[in-house]
Tab-separated table of C-alpha atoms and ligand atoms in Angstrom:
chain	number	residue	atom	x	y	z
A	1	MET	CA	209.558	-58.452	20.271
A	2	GLN	CA	207.745	-55.114	20.506
A	3	SER	CA	206.784	-54.218	24.067
A	4	LYS	CA	203.111	-54.130	24.984
A	5	PRO	CA	201.404	-50.728	24.915
A	6	ARG	CA	200.997	-49.042	28.295
A	7	LEU	CA	197.390	-48.505	29.232
A	8	LEU	CA	195.768	-46.487	31.996
A	9	VAL	CA	192.618	-48.362	32.988
A	10	THR	CA	190.375	-45.864	34.745
A	11	ARG	CA	187.679	-48.231	36.087
A	12	ARG	CA	187.188	-51.824	37.186
A	13	PHE	CA	185.860	-53.373	33.983
A	14	PRO	CA	184.267	-56.854	33.655
A	15	GLY	CA	186.483	-59.900	34.249
A	16	ALA	CA	186.901	-60.959	30.622
A	17	VAL	CA	187.983	-57.414	29.755
A	18	MET	CA	190.459	-57.230	32.635
A	19	GLU	CA	191.913	-60.600	31.609
A	20	ARG	CA	192.522	-59.444	28.074
A	21	ILE	CA	194.055	-56.201	29.336
A	22	GLY	CA	196.423	-58.244	31.526
A	23	ARG	CA	197.419	-60.388	28.566
A	24	ASP	CA	197.896	-57.699	25.911
A	25	TYR	CA	198.827	-54.481	27.712
A	26	GLN	CA	201.050	-53.145	30.445
A	27	ALA	CA	198.256	-51.824	32.569
A	28	ARG	CA	198.117	-49.216	35.270
A	29	HIS	CA	194.886	-49.388	37.229
A	30	ASN	CA	192.915	-46.722	39.021
A	31	PRO	CA	192.977	-48.108	42.572
A	32	GLY	CA	189.354	-46.991	43.035
A	33	ASP	CA	186.301	-47.546	40.855
A	34	ARG	CA	185.187	-43.984	40.275
A	35	GLY	CA	185.906	-41.442	37.562
A	36	LEU	CA	189.286	-39.695	37.656
A	37	THR	CA	189.798	-35.955	38.026
A	38	ALA	CA	192.039	-34.008	35.630
A	39	GLU	CA	194.845	-34.104	38.188
A	40	GLU	CA	194.507	-37.855	38.674
A	41	LEU	CA	194.444	-38.441	34.922
A	42	GLY	CA	197.690	-36.474	34.609
A	43	GLU	CA	199.275	-38.315	37.528
A	44	LEU	CA	198.169	-41.881	36.778
A	45	GLY	CA	198.538	-41.433	33.017
A	46	ARG	CA	202.264	-40.748	33.271
A	47	GLY	CA	204.167	-42.869	30.759
A	48	CYS	CA	200.935	-44.369	29.308
A	49	ASP	CA	200.243	-44.671	25.578
A	50	ALA	CA	196.457	-44.776	25.868
A	51	LEU	CA	193.512	-44.698	28.263
A	52	LEU	CA	190.675	-47.145	28.633
A	53	CYS	CA	188.241	-44.682	30.166
A	54	ALA	CA	184.534	-44.143	30.819
A	55	PRO	CA	181.907	-41.506	31.547
A	56	GLY	CA	182.818	-39.872	34.844
A	57	ASP	CA	186.465	-39.378	33.905
A	58	ALA	CA	187.143	-35.642	33.596
A	59	LEU	CA	188.167	-35.617	29.958
A	60	ASP	CA	187.029	-32.061	29.323
A	61	ALA	CA	189.509	-29.534	27.915
A	62	ARG	CA	191.289	-29.285	31.273
A	63	GLY	CA	191.552	-33.060	31.666
A	64	ILE	CA	192.864	-33.467	28.145
A	65	ALA	CA	195.429	-30.716	28.738
A	66	ALA	CA	196.524	-32.548	31.914
A	67	LEU	CA	197.258	-35.798	30.054
A	68	PRO	CA	200.922	-36.607	29.638
A	69	ALA	CA	202.358	-36.165	26.129
A	70	SER	CA	202.871	-39.937	25.852
A	71	VAL	CA	199.083	-40.528	25.627
A	72	ARG	CA	197.965	-40.995	22.007
A	73	ALA	CA	194.520	-42.540	22.250
A	74	LEU	CA	191.369	-42.578	24.396
A	75	ALA	CA	189.089	-45.601	24.203
A	76	THR	CA	185.886	-44.932	26.083
A	77	PHE	CA	183.777	-47.751	27.477
A	78	SER	CA	180.574	-46.104	26.232
A	79	VAL	CA	178.759	-45.142	23.101
A	80	GLY	CA	178.282	-41.585	24.390
A	81	TYR	CA	181.354	-39.394	24.428
A	82	ASP	CA	179.977	-36.161	25.811
A	83	HIS	CA	182.426	-36.541	28.739
A	84	ILE	CA	185.280	-36.063	26.255
A	85	ASP	CA	186.119	-32.709	24.721
A	86	VAL	CA	186.435	-34.098	21.240
A	87	GLU	CA	187.716	-30.837	19.764
A	88	ALA	CA	190.453	-30.596	22.396
A	89	ALA	CA	191.377	-34.210	21.642
A	90	ARG	CA	191.449	-33.561	17.896
A	91	THR	CA	193.582	-30.443	18.311
A	92	ARG	CA	196.011	-32.409	20.389
A	93	GLY	CA	196.147	-35.242	17.862
A	94	LEU	CA	194.541	-37.781	20.205
A	95	ALA	CA	192.541	-40.609	18.676
A	96	VAL	CA	189.144	-41.239	20.341
A	97	PHE	CA	187.160	-44.500	20.111
A	98	ASN	CA	183.748	-45.520	21.505
A	99	THR	CA	181.538	-48.629	21.717
A	100	PRO	CA	178.427	-48.295	19.538
A	101	ASP	CA	175.978	-51.122	18.627
A	102	VAL	CA	176.858	-53.570	21.379
A	103	LEU	CA	174.701	-51.807	23.977
A	104	THR	CA	171.778	-50.986	21.715
A	105	ASP	CA	169.543	-53.871	22.804
A	106	ALA	CA	170.311	-53.433	26.498
A	107	THR	CA	169.532	-49.727	26.400
A	108	ALA	CA	166.342	-50.251	24.390
A	109	GLU	CA	165.210	-52.800	26.976
A	110	ILE	CA	165.703	-50.254	29.746
A	111	ALA	CA	163.677	-47.690	27.789
A	112	LEU	CA	160.804	-50.196	27.591
A	113	LEU	CA	161.189	-51.015	31.277
A	114	LEU	CA	160.902	-47.308	32.067
A	115	MET	CA	157.864	-46.914	29.820
A	116	LEU	CA	156.092	-49.773	31.519
A	117	GLY	CA	157.287	-48.885	35.001
A	118	ALA	CA	156.277	-45.244	34.692
A	119	SER	CA	152.956	-45.815	32.948
A	120	ARG	CA	151.869	-48.698	35.208
A	121	ARG	CA	153.037	-47.080	38.458
A	122	ALA	CA	155.359	-49.949	39.243
A	123	TRP	CA	157.326	-48.024	41.858
A	124	GLU	CA	154.238	-47.048	43.825
A	125	GLY	CA	153.071	-50.652	43.753
A	126	GLN	CA	156.447	-51.951	44.948
A	127	ARG	CA	156.584	-49.400	47.692
A	128	MET	CA	153.071	-50.174	48.923
A	129	LEU	CA	153.787	-53.890	48.984
A	130	ARG	CA	157.174	-53.690	50.668
A	131	ALA	CA	155.943	-51.218	53.273
A	132	GLY	CA	153.205	-53.679	54.245
A	133	ASP	CA	150.573	-51.144	53.208
A	134	TRP	CA	148.727	-53.374	50.755
A	135	THR	CA	145.420	-54.243	52.320
A	136	GLY	CA	144.065	-55.860	49.182
A	137	TRP	CA	142.967	-55.296	45.646
A	138	THR	CA	140.448	-52.556	44.919
A	139	PRO	CA	138.849	-51.601	41.613
A	140	THR	CA	140.567	-48.225	41.517
A	141	GLN	CA	143.919	-49.007	43.107
A	142	LEU	CA	147.016	-47.579	41.406
A	143	LEU	CA	145.446	-47.165	38.006
A	144	GLY	CA	148.064	-46.475	35.405
A	145	ARG	CA	147.880	-45.878	31.693
A	146	GLY	CA	148.184	-48.552	29.012
A	147	LEU	CA	150.730	-48.380	26.207
A	148	SER	CA	148.495	-49.945	23.584
A	149	SER	CA	147.390	-47.514	20.835
A	150	LYS	CA	149.436	-44.677	22.320
A	151	ARG	CA	151.646	-42.491	20.157
A	152	LEU	CA	155.320	-42.811	21.044
A	153	GLY	CA	157.533	-39.912	19.958
A	154	ILE	CA	161.199	-40.772	19.605
A	155	LEU	CA	163.669	-37.920	19.446
A	156	GLY	CA	166.812	-39.275	17.797
A	157	MET	CA	166.164	-42.265	15.557
A	158	GLY	CA	169.655	-43.755	15.601
A	159	ARG	CA	170.457	-47.337	16.554
A	160	ILE	CA	168.874	-47.134	20.004
A	161	GLY	CA	165.835	-45.122	18.881
A	162	GLN	CA	165.143	-47.705	16.175
A	163	ALA	CA	165.578	-50.593	18.620
A	164	VAL	CA	163.091	-48.923	20.974
A	165	ALA	CA	160.625	-48.478	18.088
A	166	ARG	CA	160.871	-52.176	17.150
A	167	ARG	CA	160.130	-53.260	20.711
A	168	ALA	CA	157.404	-50.696	21.309
A	169	ARG	CA	155.536	-51.879	18.203
A	170	GLY	CA	155.105	-55.178	20.020
A	171	PHE	CA	153.063	-53.283	22.619
A	172	GLY	CA	150.761	-51.851	19.964
A	173	VAL	CA	152.332	-48.405	20.098
A	174	GLU	CA	152.202	-46.030	17.103
A	175	ILE	CA	155.692	-44.723	16.299
A	176	HIS	CA	156.534	-41.104	15.500
A	177	TYR	CA	160.064	-39.762	15.295
A	178	CYS	CA	162.233	-36.773	14.653
A	179	ASN	CA	165.761	-37.150	13.415
A	180	ARG	CA	168.284	-35.010	11.573
A	181	ASN	CA	167.621	-37.135	8.495
A	182	ARG	CA	164.536	-39.058	7.539
A	183	LEU	CA	165.163	-42.820	7.541
A	184	PRO	CA	164.738	-44.918	4.404
A	185	ALA	CA	161.290	-46.548	4.239
A	186	GLU	CA	162.505	-50.031	5.251
A	187	ARG	CA	164.056	-48.704	8.457
A	188	GLU	CA	161.204	-46.309	9.113
A	189	ALA	CA	158.907	-49.348	9.095
A	190	GLY	CA	155.720	-47.297	8.994
A	191	ALA	CA	156.798	-44.706	11.581
A	192	THR	CA	155.703	-41.106	11.007
A	193	TYR	CA	158.540	-38.648	10.429
A	194	HIS	CA	158.470	-35.159	11.907
A	195	ALA	CA	160.988	-32.708	10.523
A	196	ALA	CA	160.652	-30.422	13.544
A	197	PRO	CA	160.926	-31.564	17.178
A	198	GLU	CA	158.037	-29.269	18.101
A	199	SER	CA	155.753	-31.171	15.756
A	200	LEU	CA	156.891	-34.465	17.328
A	201	LEU	CA	156.248	-33.140	20.838
A	202	GLY	CA	152.710	-32.188	19.851
A	203	VAL	CA	151.736	-35.833	19.184
A	204	SER	CA	153.875	-37.623	21.802
A	205	GLN	CA	151.687	-39.249	24.448
A	206	ILE	CA	154.899	-41.032	25.356
A	207	PHE	CA	158.017	-39.012	24.610
A	208	SER	CA	161.372	-40.807	24.639
A	209	LEU	CA	164.739	-39.106	24.266
A	210	HIS	CA	167.453	-40.888	22.270
A	211	CYS	CA	169.615	-38.016	21.075
A	212	PRO	CA	173.217	-37.429	22.151
A	213	ALA	CA	174.047	-34.639	24.607
A	214	THR	CA	175.500	-31.797	22.566
A	215	PRO	CA	175.410	-28.012	22.997
A	216	GLU	CA	172.329	-28.040	20.679
A	217	THR	CA	170.394	-30.604	22.738
A	218	GLN	CA	171.373	-29.183	26.150
A	219	ARG	CA	168.169	-28.975	28.273
A	220	PHE	CA	166.109	-29.686	25.162
A	221	LEU	CA	163.065	-30.681	27.184
A	222	ASP	CA	162.396	-27.456	29.023
A	223	ARG	CA	159.210	-25.813	30.285
A	224	GLU	CA	158.197	-24.433	26.864
A	225	ARG	CA	158.626	-27.780	25.133
A	226	ILE	CA	156.878	-29.705	27.923
A	227	ALA	CA	153.921	-27.374	27.309
A	228	LEU	CA	153.708	-28.697	23.729
A	229	LEU	CA	153.110	-32.310	24.820
A	230	PRO	CA	149.525	-33.661	24.733
A	231	PRO	CA	147.704	-34.024	28.088
A	232	ASP	CA	148.979	-36.652	30.543
A	233	PRO	CA	152.180	-37.556	28.720
A	234	ILE	CA	154.852	-39.989	29.888
A	235	VAL	CA	158.461	-38.792	29.492
A	236	ILE	CA	161.319	-41.282	29.134
A	237	ASN	CA	165.026	-40.486	29.229
A	238	THR	CA	167.726	-43.095	28.661
A	239	ALA	CA	169.981	-40.710	26.718
A	240	ARG	CA	171.713	-38.183	28.950
A	241	GLY	CA	170.520	-36.109	31.878
A	242	ALA	CA	171.764	-32.974	30.163
A	243	VAL	CA	168.986	-33.106	27.548
A	244	VAL	CA	166.279	-32.500	30.167
A	245	ASP	CA	165.772	-29.408	32.274
A	246	ASP	CA	165.296	-31.184	35.604
A	247	ALA	CA	163.642	-28.229	37.337
A	248	ALA	CA	161.059	-27.966	34.535
A	249	LEU	CA	160.313	-31.690	34.508
A	250	ILE	CA	160.038	-31.827	38.292
A	251	GLU	CA	157.579	-28.934	38.254
A	252	ALA	CA	155.527	-30.667	35.535
A	253	LEU	CA	155.506	-33.981	37.426
A	254	ARG	CA	154.422	-32.183	40.561
A	255	SER	CA	151.596	-30.282	38.900
A	256	GLY	CA	150.445	-33.325	36.921
A	257	ARG	CA	151.148	-31.640	33.562
A	258	VAL	CA	153.371	-34.669	32.929
A	259	ALA	CA	151.663	-37.832	34.174
A	260	ALA	CA	154.851	-39.772	34.840
A	261	ALA	CA	158.495	-39.975	33.899
A	262	GLY	CA	160.862	-42.908	33.541
A	263	LEU	CA	164.435	-41.742	33.966
A	264	ASP	CA	167.703	-43.646	33.796
A	265	VAL	CA	169.958	-40.591	33.484
A	266	PHE	CA	170.152	-37.262	35.306
A	267	GLU	CA	171.810	-33.894	35.126
A	268	ASP	CA	174.886	-33.985	37.430
A	269	GLU	CA	174.523	-37.703	38.132
A	270	PRO	CA	175.145	-39.326	40.545
A	271	ASP	CA	173.938	-36.200	42.377
A	272	VAL	CA	170.311	-36.659	41.413
A	273	ASN	CA	168.077	-33.667	42.080
A	274	PRO	CA	166.519	-34.725	45.432
A	275	ASP	CA	163.104	-33.457	44.336
A	276	TYR	CA	162.811	-36.434	41.978
A	277	LEU	CA	163.159	-38.834	44.882
A	278	SER	CA	159.957	-37.801	46.583
A	279	LEU	CA	157.836	-37.796	43.430
A	280	PRO	CA	155.687	-40.940	43.231
A	281	ASN	CA	155.239	-40.483	39.479
A	282	ALA	CA	158.980	-40.546	38.789
A	283	TYR	CA	160.182	-44.066	38.018
A	284	LEU	CA	163.940	-43.876	38.510
A	285	LEU	CA	166.928	-46.066	37.725
A	286	PRO	CA	170.626	-45.375	38.375
A	287	HIS	CA	171.954	-45.296	34.780
A	288	LEU	CA	171.413	-48.993	34.081
A	289	GLY	CA	170.996	-48.587	30.293
A	290	SER	CA	173.849	-50.852	29.263
A	291	ALA	CA	174.107	-52.782	32.525
A	292	THR	CA	173.806	-56.347	31.291
A	293	VAL	CA	176.586	-58.911	31.478
A	294	GLU	CA	176.374	-59.323	27.710
A	295	ALA	CA	176.516	-55.624	26.858
A	296	ARG	CA	179.219	-54.675	29.348
A	297	ASN	CA	181.476	-57.537	28.235
A	298	ALA	CA	180.941	-56.627	24.598
A	299	MET	CA	181.602	-52.943	25.311
A	300	GLY	CA	184.922	-53.742	26.978
A	301	LEU	CA	185.976	-56.114	24.236
A	302	LEU	CA	185.074	-53.584	21.540
A	303	ALA	CA	187.026	-50.888	23.409
A	304	LEU	CA	190.026	-53.241	23.351
A	305	ASP	CA	189.460	-54.090	19.665
A	306	ASN	CA	189.714	-50.352	19.035
A	307	LEU	CA	192.996	-50.091	20.920
A	308	ASP	CA	194.446	-53.298	19.437
A	309	ALA	CA	193.772	-52.008	15.911
A	310	PHE	CA	195.177	-48.586	16.725
A	311	PHE	CA	198.447	-50.015	18.054
A	312	ALA	CA	198.676	-52.486	15.154
A	313	GLY	CA	198.326	-49.616	12.662
A	314	ARG	CA	194.889	-50.786	11.452
A	315	GLU	CA	191.689	-48.706	11.338
A	316	PRO	CA	189.801	-49.251	14.626
A	317	PRO	CA	186.212	-50.490	14.306
A	318	ALA	CA	184.655	-47.522	16.154
A	319	ARG	CA	186.531	-44.285	15.786
A	320	VAL	CA	185.122	-40.922	16.877
A	321	VAL	CA	188.259	-38.892	16.107
B	401	8YV	C1	176.890	-46.835	30.073
B	401	8YV	C2	176.073	-45.062	28.343
B	401	8YV	O1	176.266	-47.149	31.252
B	401	8YV	O2	177.492	-46.011	26.717
B	401	8YV	C3	176.929	-45.018	27.132
B	401	8YV	O3	177.054	-43.924	26.558
B	401	8YV	O4	175.484	-44.133	28.694
B	401	8YV	C4	175.829	-46.252	29.186
B	401	8YV	O5	175.257	-47.235	28.431
B	401	8YV	C5	178.056	-46.038	30.378
B	401	8YV	O6	178.670	-45.657	29.237
B	401	8YV	C6	179.021	-46.819	31.252
B	401	8YV	O7	180.294	-46.789	30.780
């Protein structure tokens, strides 16, 4: 009987995933539950055939160079793979797999939560209540802005962008989007296409980012682009912190140029720019996009489906490289 592949498991994944790992792989586990440095990847990866990894593991060019020669595949527990230097992996002949689709609904739900939370000042309300500062209802207390009839601009109309659009329609929102390619009419579902992001920004009373973090989208939403938004916009980011220039957004939230922001991701997370924390109009979550039992189980199982197929000589369901 062929021996089971040796797998470095870099995080503590959900129970069902860990069980399947125990059954089908010879696993080496990261004793902690935080991302591994390049040195740790090299050390713990010794003798392993593959990694089950996640954002936070240092799989940049240096981390990939530190991997032992025995490693042939990286299966990331994420749809995003900006933490992996894909070109370095390709050059080295490493296969890379991710987990698309299964977290689409969960992430779209968080985008809607952020839209509602930011526009209806949910954090300020919570804080007032919990601090015992609520002395009663008044006609002008914590007035937010409604979603109904607003124009929502979606940058990046992939699976998650489309799932956000479907949900937002239920709130009476008018959908605009910008994407590398225009969607076919049935998937566009009445949304207005903008070929240029600047044109999308100009109409976006709510602006939601759903593009991957790439060198082209790095700090996309900067001071100049914020200036293109209509008055009192709401900015939502569930994509990656790297696509927003934090300093510019903080300045705009402070001055009121941006009415509110709902953010689930940050540049340099978990080291969130402390200026966000004191802004009442920043509605903040700690990267909870895919954090449902259903999505996280499905992500882990899909990551293992990828590895199972790879080691069985079949084409994995979600290959990046
Ligand atoms: C996850 C994500 O929280 O999949 C992604 O790319 O950003 C998130 O949904 C993260 O990947 C955890 O592994």
